[in-house]
mmCIF file of N, CA and C in Angstrom:
data_model
loop_
_atom_site.group_PDB
_atom_site.id
_atom_site.type_symbol
_atom_site.label_atom_id
_atom_site.label_comp_id
_atom_site.label_asym_id
_atom_site.label_seq_id
_atom_site.Cartn_x
_atom_site.Cartn_y
_atom_site.Cartn_z
ATOM 1 N N MET Y 1 8.461 -1.896 -16.134
ATOM 2 C CA MET Y 1 8.568 -2.537 -14.838
ATOM 3 C C MET Y 1 7.624 -1.813 -13.868
ATOM 4 N N PRO Y 2 6.755 -2.542 -13.172
ATOM 5 C CA PRO Y 2 5.819 -1.907 -12.242
ATOM 6 C C PRO Y 2 6.533 -1.164 -11.105
ATOM 7 N N LEU Y 3 5.949 -0.031 -10.734
ATOM 8 C CA LEU Y 3 6.458 0.771 -9.624
ATOM 9 C C LEU Y 3 5.552 0.565 -8.414
ATOM 10 N N ILE Y 4 6.144 0.165 -7.299
ATOM 11 C CA ILE Y 4 5.414 -0.063 -6.057
ATOM 12 C C ILE Y 4 5.767 1.061 -5.085
ATOM 13 N N LEU Y 5 4.756 1.770 -4.595
ATOM 14 C CA LEU Y 5 4.958 2.814 -3.593
ATOM 15 C C LEU Y 5 4.797 2.186 -2.214
ATOM 16 N N ILE Y 6 5.839 2.288 -1.397
ATOM 17 C CA ILE Y 6 5.827 1.741 -0.039
ATOM 18 C C ILE Y 6 5.678 2.906 0.935
ATOM 19 N N VAL Y 7 4.598 2.874 1.726
ATOM 20 C CA VAL Y 7 4.322 3.941 2.689
ATOM 21 C C VAL Y 7 4.396 3.331 4.085
ATOM 22 N N ASP Y 8 5.506 3.589 4.770
ATOM 23 C CA ASP Y 8 5.719 3.027 6.106
ATOM 24 C C ASP Y 8 6.704 3.921 6.836
ATOM 25 N N ASP Y 9 6.402 4.285 8.071
ATOM 26 C CA ASP Y 9 7.298 5.159 8.823
ATOM 27 C C ASP Y 9 8.425 4.404 9.520
ATOM 28 N N ASP Y 10 8.447 3.098 9.391
ATOM 29 C CA ASP Y 10 9.522 2.277 9.954
ATOM 30 C C ASP Y 10 10.535 1.995 8.839
ATOM 31 N N PRO Y 11 11.711 2.640 8.884
ATOM 32 C CA PRO Y 11 12.678 2.468 7.805
ATOM 33 C C PRO Y 11 13.139 1.018 7.621
ATOM 34 N N ASP Y 12 13.207 0.256 8.707
ATOM 35 C CA ASP Y 12 13.619 -1.145 8.582
ATOM 36 C C ASP Y 12 12.579 -1.956 7.811
ATOM 37 N N MET Y 13 11.297 -1.734 8.108
ATOM 38 C CA MET Y 13 10.235 -2.434 7.393
ATOM 39 C C MET Y 13 10.210 -1.990 5.931
ATOM 40 N N ALA Y 14 10.370 -0.697 5.704
ATOM 41 C CA ALA Y 14 10.380 -0.184 4.332
ATOM 42 C C ALA Y 14 11.530 -0.793 3.536
ATOM 43 N N GLU Y 15 12.686 -0.925 4.181
ATOM 44 C CA GLU Y 15 13.838 -1.529 3.509
ATOM 45 C C GLU Y 15 13.556 -2.993 3.167
ATOM 46 N N LEU Y 16 12.957 -3.719 4.094
ATOM 47 C CA LEU Y 16 12.608 -5.121 3.853
ATOM 48 C C LEU Y 16 11.619 -5.240 2.690
ATOM 49 N N LEU Y 17 10.568 -4.414 2.703
ATOM 50 C CA LEU Y 17 9.580 -4.455 1.627
ATOM 51 C C LEU Y 17 10.207 -4.052 0.293
ATOM 52 N N GLY Y 18 11.090 -3.062 0.331
ATOM 53 C CA GLY Y 18 11.801 -2.660 -0.884
ATOM 54 C C GLY Y 18 12.646 -3.792 -1.435
ATOM 55 N N HIS Y 19 13.320 -4.494 -0.552
ATOM 56 C CA HIS Y 19 14.137 -5.642 -0.968
ATOM 57 C C HIS Y 19 13.252 -6.722 -1.606
ATOM 58 N N MET Y 20 12.092 -6.971 -0.998
ATOM 59 C CA MET Y 20 11.183 -7.979 -1.556
ATOM 60 C C MET Y 20 10.671 -7.562 -2.933
ATOM 61 N N THR Y 21 10.379 -6.272 -3.116
ATOM 62 C CA THR Y 21 9.915 -5.830 -4.439
ATOM 63 C C THR Y 21 11.035 -5.965 -5.462
ATOM 64 N N ASP Y 22 12.266 -5.673 -5.052
ATOM 65 C CA ASP Y 22 13.410 -5.833 -5.955
ATOM 66 C C ASP Y 22 13.550 -7.283 -6.410
ATOM 67 N N ILE Y 23 13.430 -8.213 -5.473
ATOM 68 C CA ILE Y 23 13.542 -9.638 -5.801
ATOM 69 C C ILE Y 23 12.475 -10.045 -6.810
ATOM 70 N N LEU Y 24 11.291 -9.444 -6.689
ATOM 71 C CA LEU Y 24 10.192 -9.763 -7.608
ATOM 72 C C LEU Y 24 10.352 -9.087 -8.968
ATOM 73 N N GLY Y 25 11.357 -8.231 -9.094
ATOM 74 C CA GLY Y 25 11.598 -7.568 -10.367
ATOM 75 C C GLY Y 25 10.819 -6.276 -10.547
ATOM 76 N N TYR Y 26 10.336 -5.702 -9.451
ATOM 77 C CA TYR Y 26 9.594 -4.447 -9.506
ATOM 78 C C TYR Y 26 10.477 -3.314 -9.004
ATOM 79 N N GLU Y 27 10.167 -2.107 -9.450
ATOM 80 C CA GLU Y 27 10.807 -0.921 -8.890
ATOM 81 C C GLU Y 27 10.019 -0.515 -7.653
ATOM 82 N N HIS Y 28 10.661 0.225 -6.765
ATOM 83 C CA HIS Y 28 9.918 0.717 -5.609
ATOM 84 C C HIS Y 28 10.348 2.130 -5.253
ATOM 85 N N GLN Y 29 9.427 2.824 -4.632
ATOM 86 C CA GLN Y 29 9.682 4.145 -4.076
ATOM 87 C C GLN Y 29 9.202 4.091 -2.637
ATOM 88 N N TYR Y 30 9.981 4.661 -1.743
ATOM 89 C CA TYR Y 30 9.634 4.640 -0.322
ATOM 90 C C TYR Y 30 9.328 6.053 0.154
ATOM 91 N N VAL Y 31 8.226 6.198 0.876
ATOM 92 C CA VAL Y 31 7.906 7.454 1.561
ATOM 93 C C VAL Y 31 7.434 7.115 2.973
ATOM 94 N N PRO Y 32 7.802 7.930 3.967
ATOM 95 C CA PRO Y 32 7.436 7.607 5.351
ATOM 96 C C PRO Y 32 6.134 8.235 5.852
ATOM 97 N N THR Y 33 5.514 9.119 5.062
ATOM 98 C CA THR Y 33 4.312 9.806 5.550
ATOM 99 C C THR Y 33 3.182 9.765 4.531
ATOM 100 N N GLY Y 34 1.982 9.985 5.033
ATOM 101 C CA GLY Y 34 0.822 10.048 4.159
ATOM 102 C C GLY Y 34 0.901 11.217 3.192
ATOM 103 N N ALA Y 35 1.365 12.371 3.669
ATOM 104 C CA ALA Y 35 1.488 13.551 2.805
ATOM 105 C C ALA Y 35 2.436 13.269 1.644
ATOM 106 N N GLU Y 36 3.539 12.593 1.929
ATOM 107 C CA GLU Y 36 4.489 12.259 0.870
ATOM 108 C C GLU Y 36 3.909 11.218 -0.085
ATOM 109 N N ALA Y 37 3.061 10.337 0.424
ATOM 110 C CA ALA Y 37 2.401 9.351 -0.439
ATOM 111 C C ALA Y 37 1.482 10.053 -1.432
ATOM 112 N N LEU Y 38 0.726 11.036 -0.954
ATOM 113 C CA LEU Y 38 -0.164 11.794 -1.835
ATOM 114 C C LEU Y 38 0.638 12.505 -2.920
ATOM 115 N N GLU Y 39 1.729 13.138 -2.524
ATOM 116 C CA GLU Y 39 2.578 13.840 -3.488
ATOM 117 C C GLU Y 39 3.190 12.861 -4.491
ATOM 118 N N ALA Y 40 3.654 11.726 -4.013
ATOM 119 C CA ALA Y 40 4.250 10.726 -4.907
ATOM 120 C C ALA Y 40 3.236 10.237 -5.937
ATOM 121 N N CYS Y 41 1.997 10.061 -5.517
ATOM 122 C CA CYS Y 41 0.956 9.599 -6.448
ATOM 123 C C CYS Y 41 0.643 10.646 -7.503
ATOM 124 N N ARG Y 42 0.804 11.895 -7.150
ATOM 125 C CA ARG Y 42 0.556 12.974 -8.116
ATOM 126 C C ARG Y 42 1.717 13.135 -9.093
ATOM 127 N N THR Y 43 2.947 12.982 -8.610
ATOM 128 C CA THR Y 43 4.116 13.267 -9.440
ATOM 129 C C THR Y 43 4.670 12.058 -10.181
ATOM 130 N N ASN Y 44 4.549 10.884 -9.606
ATOM 131 C CA ASN Y 44 5.084 9.665 -10.222
ATOM 132 C C ASN Y 44 4.138 8.515 -9.894
ATOM 133 N N PRO Y 45 2.992 8.449 -10.568
ATOM 134 C CA PRO Y 45 1.951 7.487 -10.198
ATOM 135 C C PRO Y 45 2.453 6.042 -10.144
ATOM 136 N N PRO Y 46 2.227 5.388 -9.010
ATOM 137 C CA PRO Y 46 2.667 3.994 -8.872
ATOM 138 C C PRO Y 46 1.664 3.025 -9.496
ATOM 139 N N ASP Y 47 2.118 1.804 -9.691
ATOM 140 C CA ASP Y 47 1.240 0.739 -10.187
ATOM 141 C C ASP Y 47 0.527 0.041 -9.041
ATOM 142 N N ALA Y 48 1.085 0.127 -7.838
ATOM 143 C CA ALA Y 48 0.467 -0.432 -6.628
ATOM 144 C C ALA Y 48 1.054 0.299 -5.425
ATOM 145 N N ILE Y 49 0.289 0.273 -4.327
ATOM 146 C CA ILE Y 49 0.708 0.950 -3.097
ATOM 147 C C ILE Y 49 0.628 -0.039 -1.940
ATOM 148 N N VAL Y 50 1.693 -0.081 -1.141
ATOM 149 C CA VAL Y 50 1.716 -0.866 0.092
ATOM 150 C C VAL Y 50 1.681 0.159 1.220
ATOM 151 N N LEU Y 51 0.604 0.148 2.011
ATOM 152 C CA LEU Y 51 0.322 1.215 2.970
ATOM 153 C C LEU Y 51 0.197 0.672 4.386
ATOM 154 N N ASP Y 52 1.067 1.162 5.276
ATOM 155 C CA ASP Y 52 1.005 0.754 6.681
ATOM 156 C C ASP Y 52 -0.198 1.407 7.357
ATOM 157 N N VAL Y 53 -0.888 0.659 8.188
ATOM 158 C CA VAL Y 53 -2.042 1.186 8.915
ATOM 159 C C VAL Y 53 -1.602 2.199 9.969
ATOM 160 N N MET Y 54 -0.478 1.935 10.630
ATOM 161 C CA MET Y 54 -0.021 2.805 11.722
ATOM 162 C C MET Y 54 1.125 3.697 11.252
ATOM 163 N N LEU Y 55 0.795 4.930 10.906
ATOM 164 C CA LEU Y 55 1.801 5.926 10.558
ATOM 165 C C LEU Y 55 1.836 6.958 11.680
ATOM 166 N N GLU Y 56 2.954 7.658 11.805
ATOM 167 C CA GLU Y 56 3.097 8.587 12.930
ATOM 168 C C GLU Y 56 2.133 9.759 12.879
ATOM 169 N N GLU Y 57 2.067 10.460 11.740
ATOM 170 C CA GLU Y 57 1.292 11.699 11.717
ATOM 171 C C GLU Y 57 -0.199 11.469 11.500
ATOM 172 N N THR Y 58 -0.560 10.351 10.938
ATOM 173 C CA THR Y 58 -1.962 9.996 10.711
ATOM 174 C C THR Y 58 -2.016 8.487 10.530
ATOM 175 N N ASP Y 59 -3.207 7.938 10.454
ATOM 176 C CA ASP Y 59 -3.249 6.495 10.236
ATOM 177 C C ASP Y 59 -3.451 6.179 8.757
ATOM 178 N N GLY Y 60 -3.119 4.965 8.403
ATOM 179 C CA GLY Y 60 -3.230 4.526 7.021
ATOM 180 C C GLY Y 60 -4.652 4.548 6.497
ATOM 181 N N TRP Y 61 -5.624 4.378 7.396
ATOM 182 C CA TRP Y 61 -7.031 4.422 6.965
ATOM 183 C C TRP Y 61 -7.346 5.802 6.375
ATOM 184 N N ALA Y 62 -6.902 6.865 7.058
ATOM 185 C CA ALA Y 62 -7.145 8.231 6.576
ATOM 186 C C ALA Y 62 -6.393 8.487 5.273
ATOM 187 N N VAL Y 63 -5.166 7.999 5.192
ATOM 188 C CA VAL Y 63 -4.380 8.166 3.968
ATOM 189 C C VAL Y 63 -5.078 7.457 2.808
ATOM 190 N N PHE Y 64 -5.598 6.272 3.048
ATOM 191 C CA PHE Y 64 -6.331 5.521 2.027
ATOM 192 C C PHE Y 64 -7.479 6.373 1.474
ATOM 193 N N ARG Y 65 -8.256 6.976 2.374
ATOM 194 C CA ARG Y 65 -9.390 7.807 1.934
ATOM 195 C C ARG Y 65 -8.917 9.005 1.108
ATOM 196 N N GLN Y 66 -7.753 9.556 1.444
ATOM 197 C CA GLN Y 66 -7.215 10.688 0.682
ATOM 198 C C GLN Y 66 -6.664 10.242 -0.673
ATOM 199 N N LEU Y 67 -6.170 9.025 -0.742
ATOM 200 C CA LEU Y 67 -5.621 8.514 -1.999
ATOM 201 C C LEU Y 67 -6.703 8.158 -3.014
ATOM 202 N N MET Y 68 -7.854 7.727 -2.536
ATOM 203 C CA MET Y 68 -8.902 7.226 -3.433
ATOM 204 C C MET Y 68 -9.267 8.186 -4.569
ATOM 205 N N PRO Y 69 -9.392 9.500 -4.319
ATOM 206 C CA PRO Y 69 -9.754 10.390 -5.425
ATOM 207 C C PRO Y 69 -8.622 10.668 -6.415
ATOM 208 N N ILE Y 70 -7.375 10.344 -6.053
ATOM 209 C CA ILE Y 70 -6.265 10.744 -6.925
ATOM 210 C C ILE Y 70 -5.525 9.596 -7.592
ATOM 211 N N THR Y 71 -5.817 8.362 -7.212
ATOM 212 C CA THR Y 71 -5.114 7.234 -7.831
ATOM 213 C C THR Y 71 -6.050 6.048 -7.998
ATOM 214 N N ASN Y 72 -5.801 5.299 -9.053
ATOM 215 C CA ASN Y 72 -6.535 4.040 -9.212
ATOM 216 C C ASN Y 72 -5.610 2.851 -8.970
ATOM 217 N N ALA Y 73 -4.420 3.136 -8.417
ATOM 218 C CA ALA Y 73 -3.481 2.058 -8.092
ATOM 219 C C ALA Y 73 -4.071 1.186 -6.986
ATOM 220 N N PRO Y 74 -3.932 -0.122 -7.104
ATOM 221 C CA PRO Y 74 -4.399 -0.988 -6.021
ATOM 222 C C PRO Y 74 -3.600 -0.723 -4.745
ATOM 223 N N ILE Y 75 -4.290 -0.848 -3.603
ATOM 224 C CA ILE Y 75 -3.669 -0.553 -2.311
ATOM 225 C C ILE Y 75 -3.758 -1.776 -1.408
ATOM 226 N N ILE Y 76 -2.596 -2.180 -0.891
ATOM 227 C CA ILE Y 76 -2.498 -3.289 0.057
ATOM 228 C C ILE Y 76 -2.156 -2.694 1.422
ATOM 229 N N PHE Y 77 -3.009 -2.937 2.403
ATOM 230 C CA PHE Y 77 -2.712 -2.511 3.770
ATOM 231 C C PHE Y 77 -1.769 -3.513 4.418
ATOM 232 N N ILE Y 78 -0.835 -3.000 5.227
ATOM 233 C CA ILE Y 78 -0.011 -3.852 6.080
ATOM 234 C C ILE Y 78 -0.152 -3.339 7.507
ATOM 235 N N THR Y 79 -0.098 -4.252 8.470
ATOM 236 C CA THR Y 79 -0.243 -3.833 9.862
ATOM 237 C C THR Y 79 0.373 -4.839 10.818
ATOM 238 N N ALA Y 80 0.790 -4.320 11.960
ATOM 239 C CA ALA Y 80 1.271 -5.188 13.039
ATOM 240 C C ALA Y 80 0.100 -5.682 13.881
ATOM 241 N N TRP Y 81 -1.062 -5.077 13.701
ATOM 242 C CA TRP Y 81 -2.256 -5.488 14.442
ATOM 243 C C TRP Y 81 -2.843 -6.717 13.778
ATOM 244 N N ARG Y 82 -2.736 -7.836 14.403
ATOM 245 C CA ARG Y 82 -3.204 -9.097 13.827
ATOM 246 C C ARG Y 82 -4.634 -9.402 14.276
ATOM 247 N N THR Y 83 -5.530 -8.442 14.097
ATOM 248 C CA THR Y 83 -6.912 -8.666 14.510
ATOM 249 C C THR Y 83 -7.806 -8.806 13.287
ATOM 250 N N GLY Y 84 -8.853 -9.574 13.452
ATOM 251 C CA GLY Y 84 -9.830 -9.721 12.385
ATOM 252 C C GLY Y 84 -10.523 -8.404 12.074
ATOM 253 N N GLU Y 85 -10.630 -7.546 13.093
ATOM 254 C CA GLU Y 85 -11.263 -6.239 12.903
ATOM 255 C C GLU Y 85 -10.575 -5.439 11.812
ATOM 256 N N ASN Y 86 -9.255 -5.449 11.820
ATOM 257 C CA ASN Y 86 -8.509 -4.683 10.824
ATOM 258 C C ASN Y 86 -8.704 -5.245 9.424
ATOM 259 N N ARG Y 87 -8.708 -6.553 9.305
ATOM 260 C CA ARG Y 87 -8.946 -7.174 8.001
ATOM 261 C C ARG Y 87 -10.351 -6.813 7.502
ATOM 262 N N LEU Y 88 -11.335 -6.879 8.394
ATOM 263 C CA LEU Y 88 -12.705 -6.532 8.009
ATOM 264 C C LEU Y 88 -12.819 -5.058 7.620
ATOM 265 N N LYS Y 89 -12.122 -4.193 8.352
ATOM 266 C CA LYS Y 89 -12.146 -2.767 8.015
ATOM 267 C C LYS Y 89 -11.540 -2.540 6.633
ATOM 268 N N ALA Y 90 -10.417 -3.201 6.350
ATOM 269 C CA ALA Y 90 -9.783 -3.071 5.035
ATOM 270 C C ALA Y 90 -10.729 -3.547 3.933
ATOM 271 N N GLU Y 91 -11.410 -4.656 4.170
ATOM 272 C CA GLU Y 91 -12.360 -5.168 3.185
ATOM 273 C C GLU Y 91 -13.526 -4.201 3.012
ATOM 274 N N ALA Y 92 -14.041 -3.662 4.115
ATOM 275 C CA ALA Y 92 -15.161 -2.719 4.050
ATOM 276 C C ALA Y 92 -14.778 -1.450 3.286
ATOM 277 N N MET Y 93 -13.518 -1.055 3.396
ATOM 278 C CA MET Y 93 -13.042 0.134 2.690
ATOM 279 C C MET Y 93 -12.706 -0.178 1.231
ATOM 280 N N ARG Y 94 -12.794 -1.442 0.880
ATOM 281 C CA ARG Y 94 -12.506 -1.925 -0.477
ATOM 282 C C ARG Y 94 -11.025 -1.823 -0.838
ATOM 283 N N ALA Y 95 -10.188 -2.085 0.159
ATOM 284 C CA ALA Y 95 -8.758 -2.192 -0.116
ATOM 285 C C ALA Y 95 -8.546 -3.420 -0.995
ATOM 286 N N ASP Y 96 -7.450 -3.410 -1.712
ATOM 287 C CA ASP Y 96 -7.175 -4.504 -2.637
ATOM 288 C C ASP Y 96 -6.456 -5.670 -1.988
ATOM 289 N N GLY Y 97 -5.893 -5.439 -0.802
ATOM 290 C CA GLY Y 97 -5.190 -6.505 -0.107
ATOM 291 C C GLY Y 97 -4.920 -6.120 1.333
ATOM 292 N N PHE Y 98 -4.523 -7.120 2.117
ATOM 293 C CA PHE Y 98 -4.262 -6.914 3.538
ATOM 294 C C PHE Y 98 -3.249 -7.958 3.976
ATOM 295 N N LEU Y 99 -2.182 -7.505 4.626
ATOM 296 C CA LEU Y 99 -1.165 -8.410 5.160
ATOM 297 C C LEU Y 99 -0.829 -8.007 6.591
ATOM 298 N N ALA Y 100 -0.755 -8.987 7.479
ATOM 299 C CA ALA Y 100 -0.346 -8.745 8.859
ATOM 300 C C ALA Y 100 1.144 -9.054 8.996
ATOM 301 N N LYS Y 101 1.844 -8.196 9.744
ATOM 302 C CA LYS Y 101 3.268 -8.407 10.009
ATOM 303 C C LYS Y 101 3.422 -9.496 11.055
ATOM 304 N N PRO Y 102 4.458 -10.287 11.030
ATOM 305 C CA PRO Y 102 5.523 -10.280 10.037
ATOM 306 C C PRO Y 102 5.020 -10.817 8.697
ATOM 307 N N ILE Y 103 5.521 -10.224 7.640
ATOM 308 C CA ILE Y 103 5.059 -10.548 6.292
ATOM 309 C C ILE Y 103 6.038 -11.516 5.645
ATOM 310 N N SER Y 104 5.515 -12.638 5.181
ATOM 311 C CA SER Y 104 6.383 -13.587 4.476
ATOM 312 C C SER Y 104 6.556 -13.126 3.030
ATOM 313 N N HIS Y 105 7.695 -13.466 2.464
ATOM 314 C CA HIS Y 105 7.961 -13.116 1.066
ATOM 315 C C HIS Y 105 6.901 -13.730 0.153
ATOM 316 N N GLN Y 106 6.489 -14.963 0.444
ATOM 317 C CA GLN Y 106 5.503 -15.646 -0.393
ATOM 318 C C GLN Y 106 4.156 -14.926 -0.364
ATOM 319 N N ASP Y 107 3.703 -14.519 0.818
ATOM 320 C CA ASP Y 107 2.428 -13.807 0.923
ATOM 321 C C ASP Y 107 2.500 -12.444 0.238
ATOM 322 N N PHE Y 108 3.609 -11.750 0.440
ATOM 323 C CA PHE Y 108 3.798 -10.438 -0.184
ATOM 324 C C PHE Y 108 3.784 -10.570 -1.705
ATOM 325 N N ALA Y 109 4.525 -11.550 -2.207
ATOM 326 C CA ALA Y 109 4.582 -11.775 -3.656
ATOM 327 C C ALA Y 109 3.207 -12.113 -4.213
ATOM 328 N N ALA Y 110 2.478 -12.974 -3.524
ATOM 329 C CA ALA Y 110 1.150 -13.379 -3.996
ATOM 330 C C ALA Y 110 0.200 -12.184 -4.040
ATOM 331 N N GLN Y 111 0.215 -11.355 -2.995
ATOM 332 C CA GLN Y 111 -0.665 -10.180 -2.966
ATOM 333 C C GLN Y 111 -0.311 -9.198 -4.081
ATOM 334 N N LEU Y 112 0.981 -8.911 -4.248
ATOM 335 C CA LEU Y 112 1.379 -7.968 -5.295
ATOM 336 C C LEU Y 112 1.015 -8.483 -6.676
ATOM 337 N N LYS Y 113 1.316 -9.740 -6.938
ATOM 338 C CA LYS Y 113 0.987 -10.302 -8.253
ATOM 339 C C LYS Y 113 -0.514 -10.271 -8.496
ATOM 340 N N ALA Y 114 -1.293 -10.547 -7.469
ATOM 341 C CA ALA Y 114 -2.755 -10.542 -7.610
ATOM 342 C C ALA Y 114 -3.272 -9.139 -7.927
ATOM 343 N N VAL Y 115 -2.795 -8.128 -7.196
ATOM 344 C CA VAL Y 115 -3.326 -6.779 -7.432
ATOM 345 C C VAL Y 115 -2.814 -6.178 -8.732
ATOM 346 N N LEU Y 116 -1.611 -6.535 -9.127
ATOM 347 C CA LEU Y 116 -1.091 -6.006 -10.387
ATOM 348 C C LEU Y 116 -1.806 -6.623 -11.584
ATOM 349 N N GLY Y 117 -2.419 -7.779 -11.384
ATOM 350 C CA GLY Y 117 -3.159 -8.433 -12.457
ATOM 351 C C GLY Y 117 -4.616 -8.019 -12.541
ATOM 352 N N LYS Y 118 -5.088 -7.218 -11.569
ATOM 353 C CA LYS Y 118 -6.491 -6.782 -11.551
ATOM 354 C C LYS Y 118 -6.688 -5.577 -12.462
ATOM 355 N N PRO Y 119 -7.894 -5.428 -13.016
ATOM 356 C CA PRO Y 119 -8.177 -4.180 -13.737
ATOM 357 C C PRO Y 119 -8.184 -3.011 -12.753
ATOM 358 N N ALA Y 120 -7.787 -1.848 -13.223
ATOM 359 C CA ALA Y 120 -7.747 -0.661 -12.359
ATOM 360 C C ALA Y 120 -9.145 -0.287 -11.902
ATOM 361 N N ARG Y 121 -9.231 0.133 -10.657
ATOM 362 C CA ARG Y 121 -10.532 0.594 -10.144
ATOM 363 C C ARG Y 121 -10.758 2.024 -10.609
ATOM 364 N N ARG Y 122 -11.978 2.425 -10.610
ATOM 365 C CA ARG Y 122 -12.302 3.806 -10.986
ATOM 366 C C ARG Y 122 -11.974 4.733 -9.832
ATOM 367 N N LEU Y 123 -11.560 5.920 -10.188
ATOM 368 C CA LEU Y 123 -11.290 6.915 -9.156
ATOM 369 C C LEU Y 123 -12.594 7.321 -8.498
ATOM 370 N N SER Y 124 -12.557 7.464 -7.180
ATOM 371 C CA SER Y 124 -13.756 7.934 -6.483
ATOM 372 C C SER Y 124 -13.801 9.450 -6.578
ATOM 373 N N LYS Y 125 -14.982 9.990 -6.530
ATOM 374 C CA LYS Y 125 -15.131 11.443 -6.612
ATOM 375 C C LYS Y 125 -14.839 12.055 -5.249
ATOM 376 N N PRO Y 126 -14.100 13.178 -5.241
ATOM 377 C CA PRO Y 126 -13.820 13.825 -3.958
ATOM 378 C C PRO Y 126 -15.107 14.225 -3.253
ATOM 379 N N ALA Y 127 -15.095 14.116 -1.930
ATOM 380 C CA ALA Y 127 -16.287 14.467 -1.136
ATOM 381 C C ALA Y 127 -16.440 15.963 -1.017
#
């Protein structure tokens, strides 16, 4: 069963995303910080990562850059910022998906199924 790592500092959103992954038949692990996401990827590598752009201690963009050298799991950005700029930034960074909140179950399911069906990307070399 695929493991989805949910990185969001909002416990209510994390609970909602966890519930959606459960309905889809996936396991999930929740962490509220980028540091915990890095540790989770090292100790229990996920099959996909759902990463909030706005985290308290750092932003999701920075966490994404830190994750790239240590995981080949596809990463879907989520954000409350409904701007085209954020979608373009996610695409430029080569994220595997992007969802704006509020997130519908159908959109979430489609993104997860799409990224789980993709071949794994190669790990980037640390800078």
